[in-house]
PDB file of C-alpha atoms in Angstrom:
ATOM      1  CA  MET A  37     335.349  80.725  44.821  1.00  0.00           C
ATOM      2  CA  SER A  38     334.342  77.997  42.326  1.00  0.00           C
ATOM      3  CA  GLN A  39     336.659  77.522  39.359  1.00  0.00           C
ATOM      4  CA  ILE A  40     335.317  79.136  36.177  1.00  0.00           C
ATOM      5  CA  SER A  41     335.606  76.909  33.289  1.00  0.00           C
ATOM      6  CA  ALA A  42     336.559  77.920  29.763  1.00  0.00           C
ATOM      7  CA  LYS A  43     333.258  76.193  28.470  1.00  0.00           C
ATOM      8  CA  ASP A  44     331.281  78.426  30.719  1.00  0.00           C
ATOM      9  CA  VAL A  45     333.054  81.531  29.431  1.00  0.00           C
ATOM     10  CA  LYS A  46     332.286  80.476  25.913  1.00  0.00           C
ATOM     11  CA  VAL A  47     328.601  79.974  26.688  1.00  0.00           C
ATOM     12  CA  LEU A  48     328.333  83.383  28.168  1.00  0.00           C
ATOM     13  CA  ARG A  49     330.265  85.010  25.322  1.00  0.00           C
ATOM     14  CA  ASP A  50     327.959  83.296  22.561  1.00  0.00           C
ATOM     15  CA  THR A  51     324.919  84.409  24.653  1.00  0.00           C
ATOM     16  CA  THR A  52     325.884  88.057  25.210  1.00  0.00           C
ATOM     17  CA  GLY A  53     328.444  88.859  22.490  1.00  0.00           C
ATOM     18  CA  VAL A  54     330.714  90.434  25.146  1.00  0.00           C
ATOM     19  CA  GLY A  55     334.379  89.742  24.986  1.00  0.00           C
ATOM     20  CA  MET A  56     335.999  86.543  26.708  1.00  0.00           C
ATOM     21  CA  MET A  57     337.751  88.498  29.474  1.00  0.00           C
ATOM     22  CA  GLU A  58     334.734  90.381  30.502  1.00  0.00           C
ATOM     23  CA  CYS A  59     332.612  87.199  30.509  1.00  0.00           C
ATOM     24  CA  LYS A  60     335.284  85.478  32.625  1.00  0.00           C
ATOM     25  CA  LYS A  61     335.033  88.472  35.129  1.00  0.00           C
ATOM     26  CA  ALA A  62     331.299  88.340  35.203  1.00  0.00           C
ATOM     27  CA  LEU A  63     331.243  84.839  36.031  1.00  0.00           C
ATOM     28  CA  GLU A  64     333.771  85.267  38.792  1.00  0.00           C
ATOM     29  CA  GLU A  65     331.730  88.208  40.237  1.00  0.00           C
ATOM     30  CA  THR A  66     328.646  86.051  40.375  1.00  0.00           C
ATOM     31  CA  GLY A  67     330.055  82.819  41.527  1.00  0.00           C
ATOM     32  CA  GLY A  68     329.574  81.086  38.294  1.00  0.00           C
ATOM     33  CA  ASP A  69     325.989  81.637  38.144  1.00  0.00           C
ATOM     34  CA  MET A  70     325.013  82.056  34.301  1.00  0.00           C
ATOM     35  CA  GLN A  71     321.885  84.128  34.624  1.00  0.00           C
ATOM     36  CA  LYS A  72     323.432  86.335  37.234  1.00  0.00           C
ATOM     37  CA  ALA A  73     326.382  86.837  34.943  1.00  0.00           C
ATOM     38  CA  ILE A  74     324.082  87.831  32.080  1.00  0.00           C
ATOM     39  CA  GLU A  75     322.253  90.342  34.339  1.00  0.00           C
ATOM     40  CA  TYR A  76     325.869  91.636  35.441  1.00  0.00           C
ATOM     41  CA  LEU A  77     326.853  92.287  31.893  1.00  0.00           C
ATOM     42  CA  ARG A  78     323.540  93.923  31.142  1.00  0.00           C
ATOM     43  CA  LYS A  79     323.805  96.275  34.080  1.00  0.00           C
ATOM     44  CA  LYS A  80     327.386  97.050  33.140  1.00  0.00           C
ATOM     45  CA  GLY A  81     326.183  97.869  29.523  1.00  0.00           C
ATOM     46  CA  ALA A  82     323.583 100.213  30.876  1.00  0.00           C
ATOM     47  CA  ALA A  83     326.038 101.848  33.160  1.00  0.00           C
ATOM     48  CA  MET A  84     328.470 102.372  30.358  1.00  0.00           C
ATOM     49  CA  ALA A  85     325.482 103.801  28.190  1.00  0.00           C
ATOM     50  CA  ALA A  86     324.735 106.288  30.789  1.00  0.00           C
ATOM     51  CA  LYS A  87     328.350 107.265  31.353  1.00  0.00           C
ATOM     52  CA  ARG A  88     328.656 107.863  27.498  1.00  0.00           C
ATOM     53  CA  ALA A  89     325.289 109.532  27.098  1.00  0.00           C
ATOM     54  CA  ASP A  90     326.677 112.879  26.501  1.00  0.00           C
ATOM     55  CA  ARG A  91     329.288 111.685  23.933  1.00  0.00           C
ATOM     56  CA  GLU A  92     328.643 112.415  20.100  1.00  0.00           C
ATOM     57  CA  ALA A  93     327.503 109.333  18.193  1.00  0.00           C
ATOM     58  CA  SER A  94     327.952 110.786  14.486  1.00  0.00           C
ATOM     59  CA  GLU A  95     329.093 107.582  12.859  1.00  0.00           C
ATOM     60  CA  GLY A  96     326.955 104.510  12.014  1.00  0.00           C
ATOM     61  CA  MET A  97     324.767 103.350   9.140  1.00  0.00           C
ATOM     62  CA  ILE A  98     321.548 103.622   7.426  1.00  0.00           C
ATOM     63  CA  CYS A  99     319.402 100.317   6.779  1.00  0.00           C
ATOM     64  CA  ILE A 100     316.472  99.771   4.437  1.00  0.00           C
ATOM     65  CA  ARG A 101     314.288  96.687   4.433  1.00  0.00           C
ATOM     66  CA  LEU A 102     311.368  96.095   1.938  1.00  0.00           C
ATOM     67  CA  SER A 103     308.644  93.649   2.219  1.00  0.00           C
ATOM     68  CA  ASP A 104     308.612  90.606  -0.301  1.00  0.00           C
ATOM     69  CA  ASP A 105     305.942  92.237  -2.390  1.00  0.00           C
ATOM     70  CA  GLN A 106     307.721  95.713  -2.179  1.00  0.00           C
ATOM     71  CA  LYS A 107     304.602  97.358  -0.986  1.00  0.00           C
ATOM     72  CA  THR A 108     305.975  98.316   2.404  1.00  0.00           C
ATOM     73  CA  GLY A 109     309.548  99.568   3.350  1.00  0.00           C
ATOM     74  CA  VAL A 110     311.318 100.904   6.382  1.00  0.00           C
ATOM     75  CA  ILE A 111     314.503 103.174   6.584  1.00  0.00           C
ATOM     76  CA  VAL A 112     316.388 103.397   9.874  1.00  0.00           C
ATOM     77  CA  GLU A 113     319.416 105.279  11.047  1.00  0.00           C
ATOM     78  CA  ILE A 114     321.514 103.876  13.756  1.00  0.00           C
ATOM     79  CA  ASN A 115     324.521 105.741  15.165  1.00  0.00           C
ATOM     80  CA  CYS A 116     327.744 104.952  17.038  1.00  0.00           C
ATOM     81  CA  GLU A 117     330.779 107.004  17.972  1.00  0.00           C
ATOM     82  CA  THR A 118     333.483 105.716  15.467  1.00  0.00           C
ATOM     83  CA  ASP A 119     333.709 104.535  11.896  1.00  0.00           C
ATOM     84  CA  PHE A 120     335.703 101.554  13.262  1.00  0.00           C
ATOM     85  CA  VAL A 121     332.742 100.206  15.303  1.00  0.00           C
ATOM     86  CA  ALA A 122     330.320 101.270  12.506  1.00  0.00           C
ATOM     87  CA  ARG A 123     331.989  98.794   9.968  1.00  0.00           C
ATOM     88  CA  GLY A 124     332.047  95.949  12.442  1.00  0.00           C
ATOM     89  CA  GLU A 125     330.095  92.677  12.192  1.00  0.00           C
ATOM     90  CA  VAL A 126     328.499  93.349  15.622  1.00  0.00           C
ATOM     91  CA  PHE A 127     327.260  96.819  14.838  1.00  0.00           C
ATOM     92  CA  THR A 128     326.090  96.106  11.326  1.00  0.00           C
ATOM     93  CA  GLY A 129     324.462  92.797  12.211  1.00  0.00           C
ATOM     94  CA  PHE A 130     322.385  94.491  15.111  1.00  0.00           C
ATOM     95  CA  ALA A 131     321.430  97.504  12.894  1.00  0.00           C
ATOM     96  CA  SER A 132     320.206  95.124  10.154  1.00  0.00           C
ATOM     97  CA  GLU A 133     318.188  93.205  12.689  1.00  0.00           C
ATOM     98  CA  LEU A 134     316.571  96.363  13.953  1.00  0.00           C
ATOM     99  CA  ALA A 135     315.407  97.439  10.482  1.00  0.00           C
ATOM    100  CA  GLY A 136     314.028  93.857   9.983  1.00  0.00           C
ATOM    101  CA  LEU A 137     312.063  94.269  13.245  1.00  0.00           C
ATOM    102  CA  ALA A 138     310.786  97.542  12.222  1.00  0.00           C
ATOM    103  CA  LEU A 139     309.477  96.151   9.050  1.00  0.00           C
ATOM    104  CA  ALA A 140     308.078  92.895  10.669  1.00  0.00           C
ATOM    105  CA  ASN A 141     306.305  94.787  13.397  1.00  0.00           C
ATOM    106  CA  ASP A 142     304.874  97.517  11.209  1.00  0.00           C
ATOM    107  CA  CYS A 143     306.625 100.316  13.205  1.00  0.00           C
ATOM    108  CA  GLU A 144     305.556 103.801  12.325  1.00  0.00           C
ATOM    109  CA  SER A 145     308.188 105.648  14.535  1.00  0.00           C
ATOM    110  CA  ARG A 146     311.376 105.462  16.458  1.00  0.00           C
ATOM    111  CA  GLU A 147     309.366 105.193  19.670  1.00  0.00           C
ATOM    112  CA  GLU A 148     307.480 102.102  18.471  1.00  0.00           C
ATOM    113  CA  LEU A 149     310.791 100.352  17.427  1.00  0.00           C
ATOM    114  CA  LEU A 150     312.439 101.183  20.677  1.00  0.00           C
ATOM    115  CA  ALA A 151     309.700  99.473  22.457  1.00  0.00           C
ATOM    116  CA  ILE A 152     309.857  96.098  20.588  1.00  0.00           C
ATOM    117  CA  ASN A 153     310.888  93.070  22.586  1.00  0.00           C
ATOM    118  CA  LEU A 154     313.988  91.344  20.967  1.00  0.00           C
ATOM    119  CA  GLY A 155     313.058  87.883  22.299  1.00  0.00           C
ATOM    120  CA  GLU A 156     315.161  85.236  23.984  1.00  0.00           C
ATOM    121  CA  ALA A 157     318.227  85.796  21.804  1.00  0.00           C
ATOM    122  CA  TYR A 158     318.595  89.039  23.563  1.00  0.00           C
ATOM    123  CA  GLY A 159     317.296  88.068  26.980  1.00  0.00           C
ATOM    124  CA  ASN A 160     313.735  89.514  26.320  1.00  0.00           C
ATOM    125  CA  GLU A 161     315.237  93.061  26.323  1.00  0.00           C
ATOM    126  CA  SER A 162     313.455  95.852  24.572  1.00  0.00           C
ATOM    127  CA  VAL A 163     315.254  97.476  21.661  1.00  0.00           C
ATOM    128  CA  GLU A 164     315.868 100.451  23.962  1.00  0.00           C
ATOM    129  CA  GLU A 165     317.526  98.183  26.569  1.00  0.00           C
ATOM    130  CA  ALA A 166     319.474  96.295  24.042  1.00  0.00           C
ATOM    131  CA  LEU A 167     321.079  99.454  22.662  1.00  0.00           C
ATOM    132  CA  LYS A 168     322.306  99.914  26.278  1.00  0.00           C
ATOM    133  CA  SER A 169     323.585  96.400  26.389  1.00  0.00           C
ATOM    134  CA  MET A 170     325.300  96.733  23.022  1.00  0.00           C
ATOM    135  CA  THR A 171     327.094  99.816  24.352  1.00  0.00           C
ATOM    136  CA  GLY A 172     328.801  97.315  26.744  1.00  0.00           C
ATOM    137  CA  LYS A 173     329.763  95.047  24.039  1.00  0.00           C
ATOM    138  CA  VAL A 174     331.161  97.566  21.547  1.00  0.00           C
ATOM    139  CA  GLY A 175     332.313 100.063  24.141  1.00  0.00           C
ATOM    140  CA  GLU A 176     330.785 103.085  22.444  1.00  0.00           C
ATOM    141  CA  LYS A 177     327.335 104.994  22.689  1.00  0.00           C
ATOM    142  CA  LEU A 178     324.763 103.570  20.290  1.00  0.00           C
ATOM    143  CA  GLU A 179     321.705 105.550  19.206  1.00  0.00           C
ATOM    144  CA  LEU A 180     318.603 104.747  17.108  1.00  0.00           C
ATOM    145  CA  LYS A 181     318.299 108.280  15.618  1.00  0.00           C
ATOM    146  CA  ARG A 182     315.342 107.898  13.526  1.00  0.00           C
ATOM    147  CA  MET A 183     313.132 105.693  11.233  1.00  0.00           C
ATOM    148  CA  ALA A 184     310.433 106.044   8.797  1.00  0.00           C
ATOM    149  CA  ARG A 185     307.934 103.617   7.106  1.00  0.00           C
ATOM    150  CA  LEU A 186     306.449 104.079   3.611  1.00  0.00           C
ATOM    151  CA  THR A 187     303.829 102.120   1.717  1.00  0.00           C
ATOM    152  CA  ALA A 188     302.888 101.739  -2.002  1.00  0.00           C
ATOM    153  CA  GLU A 189     299.746  99.864  -2.176  1.00  0.00           C
ATOM    154  CA  ALA A 190     298.869 101.233  -5.501  1.00  0.00           C
ATOM    155  CA  GLY A 191     302.286 100.990  -7.062  1.00  0.00           C
ATOM    156  CA  VAL A 192     305.788 100.217  -6.417  1.00  0.00           C
ATOM    157  CA  LEU A 193     308.453 100.953  -3.445  1.00  0.00           C
ATOM    158  CA  GLU A 194     311.974 101.195  -4.295  1.00  0.00           C
ATOM    159  CA  SER A 195     315.269 102.111  -2.498  1.00  0.00           C
ATOM    160  CA  TYR A 196     318.776 103.195  -3.011  1.00  0.00           C
ATOM    161  CA  ILE A 197     321.718 102.909  -0.624  1.00  0.00           C
ATOM    162  CA  HIS A 198     325.019 104.499  -1.531  1.00  0.00           C
ATOM    163  CA  PRO A 199     328.111 102.470  -0.907  1.00  0.00           C
ATOM    164  CA  GLY A 200     329.221 102.865   2.721  1.00  0.00           C
ATOM    165  CA  SER A 201     325.540 102.954   4.087  1.00  0.00           C
ATOM    166  CA  GLN A 202     325.584 106.632   4.994  1.00  0.00           C
ATOM    167  CA  LEU A 203     323.202 107.888   2.376  1.00  0.00           C
ATOM    168  CA  ALA A 204     319.999 106.329   1.342  1.00  0.00           C
ATOM    169  CA  ALA A 205     316.594 106.846   0.102  1.00  0.00           C
ATOM    170  CA  LEU A 206     313.301 105.216  -0.056  1.00  0.00           C
ATOM    171  CA  ILE A 207     310.490 106.077  -2.543  1.00  0.00           C
ATOM    172  CA  ALA A 208     306.869 105.216  -3.192  1.00  0.00           C
ATOM    173  CA  VAL A 209     305.625 105.514  -6.586  1.00  0.00           C
ATOM    174  CA  ASP A 210     301.852 105.193  -7.628  1.00  0.00           C
ATOM    175  CA  THR A 211     301.225 103.476 -10.882  1.00  0.00           C
ATOM    176  CA  ASP A 212     298.977 101.174 -12.714  1.00  0.00           C
ATOM    177  CA  LYS A 213     302.111  99.087 -14.236  1.00  0.00           C
ATOM    178  CA  PRO A 214     304.377  98.416 -11.185  1.00  0.00           C
ATOM    179  CA  GLU A 215     306.620  95.897 -12.879  1.00  0.00           C
ATOM    180  CA  GLU A 216     307.297  98.102 -15.923  1.00  0.00           C
ATOM    181  CA  THR A 217     307.953 101.134 -13.473  1.00  0.00           C
ATOM    182  CA  ARG A 218     310.300  99.392 -11.076  1.00  0.00           C
ATOM    183  CA  ALA A 219     313.558 100.452 -12.974  1.00  0.00           C
ATOM    184  CA  LEU A 220     312.253 104.080 -13.113  1.00  0.00           C
ATOM    185  CA  ALA A 221     311.387 103.973  -9.480  1.00  0.00           C
ATOM    186  CA  LYS A 222     315.042 102.802  -8.551  1.00  0.00           C
ATOM    187  CA  ASP A 223     316.354 105.713 -10.799  1.00  0.00           C
ATOM    188  CA  LEU A 224     313.976 108.117  -8.791  1.00  0.00           C
ATOM    189  CA  ALA A 225     315.308 106.729  -5.481  1.00  0.00           C
ATOM    190  CA  MET A 226     318.876 107.276  -6.659  1.00  0.00           C
ATOM    191  CA  GLN A 227     317.843 110.864  -7.815  1.00  0.00           C
ATOM    192  CA  VAL A 228     316.446 111.621  -4.390  1.00  0.00           C
ATOM    193  CA  ALA A 229     319.705 110.369  -2.600  1.00  0.00           C
ATOM    194  CA  ALA A 230     321.977 112.379  -4.861  1.00  0.00           C
ATOM    195  CA  ALA A 231     320.074 115.531  -5.415  1.00  0.00           C
ATOM    196  CA  ALA A 232     318.229 115.974  -2.002  1.00  0.00           C
ATOM    197  CA  PRO A 233     314.829 117.374  -2.815  1.00  0.00           C
ATOM    198  CA  ILE A 234     312.649 118.245  -0.071  1.00  0.00           C
ATOM    199  CA  VAL A 235     309.038 117.761  -1.691  1.00  0.00           C
ATOM    200  CA  THR A 236     307.635 115.924  -4.736  1.00  0.00           C
ATOM    201  CA  ASP A 237     305.893 119.095  -6.220  1.00  0.00           C
ATOM    202  CA  ARG A 238     306.249 122.797  -5.591  1.00  0.00           C
ATOM    203  CA  SER A 239     302.836 123.099  -4.086  1.00  0.00           C
ATOM    204  CA  PHE A 240     304.151 121.151  -1.053  1.00  0.00           C
ATOM    205  CA  VAL A 241     307.046 123.608  -0.362  1.00  0.00           C
ATOM    206  CA  PRO A 242     306.153 125.131   3.078  1.00  0.00           C
ATOM    207  CA  ALA A 243     305.009 128.654   2.849  1.00  0.00           C
ATOM    208  CA  GLU A 244     307.451 129.862   5.379  1.00  0.00           C
ATOM    209  CA  TYR A 245     310.376 128.537   3.196  1.00  0.00           C
ATOM    210  CA  VAL A 246     308.988 130.428   0.226  1.00  0.00           C
ATOM    211  CA  GLU A 247     308.622 133.550   2.067  1.00  0.00           C
ATOM    212  CA  LYS A 248     312.080 133.342   3.615  1.00  0.00           C
ATOM    213  CA  GLU A 249     313.659 132.768   0.119  1.00  0.00           C
ATOM    214  CA  LYS A 250     311.769 135.594  -1.303  1.00  0.00           C
ATOM    215  CA  GLU A 251     312.923 138.047   1.336  1.00  0.00           C
ATOM    216  CA  ILE A 252     316.534 136.855   0.888  1.00  0.00           C
ATOM    217  CA  TYR A 253     316.355 137.373  -3.014  1.00  0.00           C
ATOM    218  CA  ARG A 254     314.632 140.817  -2.410  1.00  0.00           C
ATOM    219  CA  GLN A 255     317.295 142.103  -0.132  1.00  0.00           C
ATOM    220  CA  GLN A 256     320.160 140.680  -2.528  1.00  0.00           C
ATOM    221  CA  ALA A 257     318.546 142.473  -5.420  1.00  0.00           C
ATOM    222  CA  LEU A 258     318.187 145.763  -3.512  1.00  0.00           C
ATOM    223  CA  SER A 259     321.683 145.527  -2.134  1.00  0.00           C
ATOM    224  CA  GLN A 260     322.885 145.170  -5.802  1.00  0.00           C
ATOM    225  CA  GLY A 261     321.257 148.483  -6.729  1.00  0.00           C
ATOM    226  CA  LYS A 262     318.402 146.900  -8.734  1.00  0.00           C
ATOM    227  CA  LYS A 263     315.485 149.162  -9.381  1.00  0.00           C
ATOM    228  CA  GLU A 264     312.411 148.738  -7.323  1.00  0.00           C
ATOM    229  CA  GLU A 265     310.331 148.170 -10.351  1.00  0.00           C
ATOM    230  CA  PHE A 266     312.335 145.206 -11.488  1.00  0.00           C
ATOM    231  CA  VAL A 267     312.878 143.652  -7.996  1.00  0.00           C
ATOM    232  CA  ASP A 268     309.684 141.372  -8.126  1.00  0.00           C
ATOM    233  CA  LYS A 269     310.665 139.956 -11.382  1.00  0.00           C
ATOM    234  CA  ILE A 270     314.074 139.111 -10.272  1.00  0.00           C
ATOM    235  CA  VAL A 271     312.658 137.622  -7.061  1.00  0.00           C
ATOM    236  CA  MET A 272     310.370 135.274  -9.009  1.00  0.00           C
ATOM    237  CA  GLY A 273     313.182 134.331 -11.447  1.00  0.00           C
ATOM    238  CA  ARG A 274     315.429 133.323  -8.533  1.00  0.00           C
ATOM    239  CA  LEU A 275     312.482 131.498  -6.864  1.00  0.00           C
ATOM    240  CA  ASP A 276     312.190 129.401  -9.778  1.00  0.00           C
ATOM    241  CA  LYS A 277     315.705 128.333  -9.510  1.00  0.00           C
ATOM    242  CA  TYR A 278     315.031 127.421  -5.758  1.00  0.00           C
ATOM    243  CA  TYR A 279     312.134 125.256  -6.981  1.00  0.00           C
ATOM    244  CA  GLN A 280     314.440 123.481  -9.439  1.00  0.00           C
ATOM    245  CA  GLU A 281     316.840 122.688  -6.483  1.00  0.00           C
ATOM    246  CA  VAL A 282     314.344 121.430  -3.882  1.00  0.00           C
ATOM    247  CA  VAL A 283     311.303 120.046  -5.969  1.00  0.00           C
ATOM    248  CA  LEU A 284     311.995 116.446  -7.276  1.00  0.00           C
ATOM    249  CA  THR A 285     309.924 116.850 -10.377  1.00  0.00           C
ATOM    250  CA  GLU A 286     311.695 120.149 -11.390  1.00  0.00           C
ATOM    251  CA  GLN A 287     315.247 118.856 -10.765  1.00  0.00           C
ATOM    252  CA  THR A 288     317.704 118.034 -13.502  1.00  0.00           C
ATOM    253  CA  PHE A 289     317.617 114.237 -14.010  1.00  0.00           C
ATOM    254  CA  ILE A 290     320.904 112.826 -12.779  1.00  0.00           C
ATOM    255  CA  LYS A 291     321.048 110.228 -15.612  1.00  0.00           C
ATOM    256  CA  ASP A 292     320.402 112.866 -18.232  1.00  0.00           C
ATOM    257  CA  GLN A 293     321.502 116.420 -17.586  1.00  0.00           C
ATOM    258  CA  ASN A 294     319.440 117.785 -20.497  1.00  0.00           C
ATOM    259  CA  ALA A 295     316.021 116.615 -19.011  1.00  0.00           C
ATOM    260  CA  ARG A 296     313.860 117.443 -16.052  1.00  0.00           C
ATOM    261  CA  VAL A 297     312.548 114.602 -13.769  1.00  0.00           C
ATOM    262  CA  SER A 298     309.055 115.769 -14.813  1.00  0.00           C
ATOM    263  CA  ALA A 299     309.977 115.307 -18.629  1.00  0.00           C
ATOM    264  CA  VAL A 300     311.357 111.784 -17.789  1.00  0.00           C
ATOM    265  CA  LEU A 301     308.267 110.737 -16.089  1.00  0.00           C
ATOM    266  CA  ASP A 302     306.016 112.159 -19.024  1.00  0.00           C
ATOM    267  CA  ASP A 303     308.113 110.329 -21.664  1.00  0.00           C
ATOM    268  CA  PHE A 304     307.836 107.145 -19.642  1.00  0.00           C
ATOM    269  CA  MET A 305     304.086 107.306 -19.299  1.00  0.00           C
ATOM    270  CA  LYS A 306     303.710 108.031 -23.116  1.00  0.00           C
ATOM    271  CA  LYS A 307     305.991 105.084 -24.066  1.00  0.00           C
ATOM    272  CA  ASN A 308     304.436 102.631 -21.608  1.00  0.00           C
ATOM    273  CA  GLN A 309     300.926 103.936 -21.654  1.00  0.00           C
ATOM    274  CA  ALA A 310     301.160 104.004 -17.898  1.00  0.00           C
ATOM    275  CA  GLN A 311     300.099 106.340 -15.132  1.00  0.00           C
ATOM    276  CA  VAL A 312     302.931 107.227 -12.804  1.00  0.00           C
ATOM    277  CA  LYS A 313     303.193 109.644  -9.891  1.00  0.00           C
ATOM    278  CA  VAL A 314     305.782 109.998  -7.017  1.00  0.00           C
ATOM    279  CA  LYS A 315     303.696 109.513  -3.885  1.00  0.00           C
ATOM    280  CA  ALA A 316     306.386 110.233  -1.219  1.00  0.00           C
ATOM    281  CA  PHE A 317     310.111 109.835  -0.422  1.00  0.00           C
ATOM    282  CA  VAL A 318     312.431 109.658   2.654  1.00  0.00           C
ATOM    283  CA  ARG A 319     316.048 110.468   2.315  1.00  0.00           C
ATOM    284  CA  TYR A 320     318.577 109.953   5.335  1.00  0.00           C
ATOM    285  CA  GLN A 321     322.147 111.055   5.249  1.00  0.00           C
ATOM    286  CA  LEU A 322     324.182 110.082   8.230  1.00  0.00           C
ATOM    287  CA  GLY A 323     324.157 112.752  10.755  1.00  0.00           C
ATOM    288  CA  ALA A 324     322.153 115.286   8.781  1.00  0.00           C
TER     289      ALA A 324
END
């Protein structure tokens, strides 16, 4: 067997990101052939990924990337097994790169992102293949859990990432005065992250959600001995409180507990002579 040089080990490590000892072993197993050693390490990563497939990947991070004109944005959740790996440069760098790829390639779904080719830096692997190879590098299961893309062609896109990158929100706001609205959109992104609404307006709450809540409130009222003739009124009152929890515009504004989001929007529009409407939002919380 030919002697494996420290230089070759370093080149392999720089190419793959795998530890020095593993790189040395790969070169020894392949007779010093660099390309075969790279393939050896990829296969090892894939084998480890298969072995760890049933393990729970509940740690990780959420990344957001916005286009330069802030008209398009993506939000991506990538998982690993431990917080230790989630905070490491290898994982955070890879996660950030995937978010950038999703934006650059106009990906609309997780499946589209998984199919993207990562180029020569990753041996022309797809994202799906690279996740397996990265498993070999970090020693843990990695998973691209989900991604979403928003556009705001007639307005502004803003985001908020909570410290620790485990909670984040992306929001699209339609407006005729995007620059003036940018700070408000940032506040609304923070609102979405903190208060976890599910829709922008009560008309978008799924009918099955409403019926389920109504039935729960009805049974609660009856079990409390409320008279039948008062039950419907009680149900509607409690349903209003439900809307105030899940509808963005009806929530209490996080920066002013005496105001609703709808009132904040109305005041902003009057003061700035602007039209503003929340078009859509996406909220990711790690593991949720």
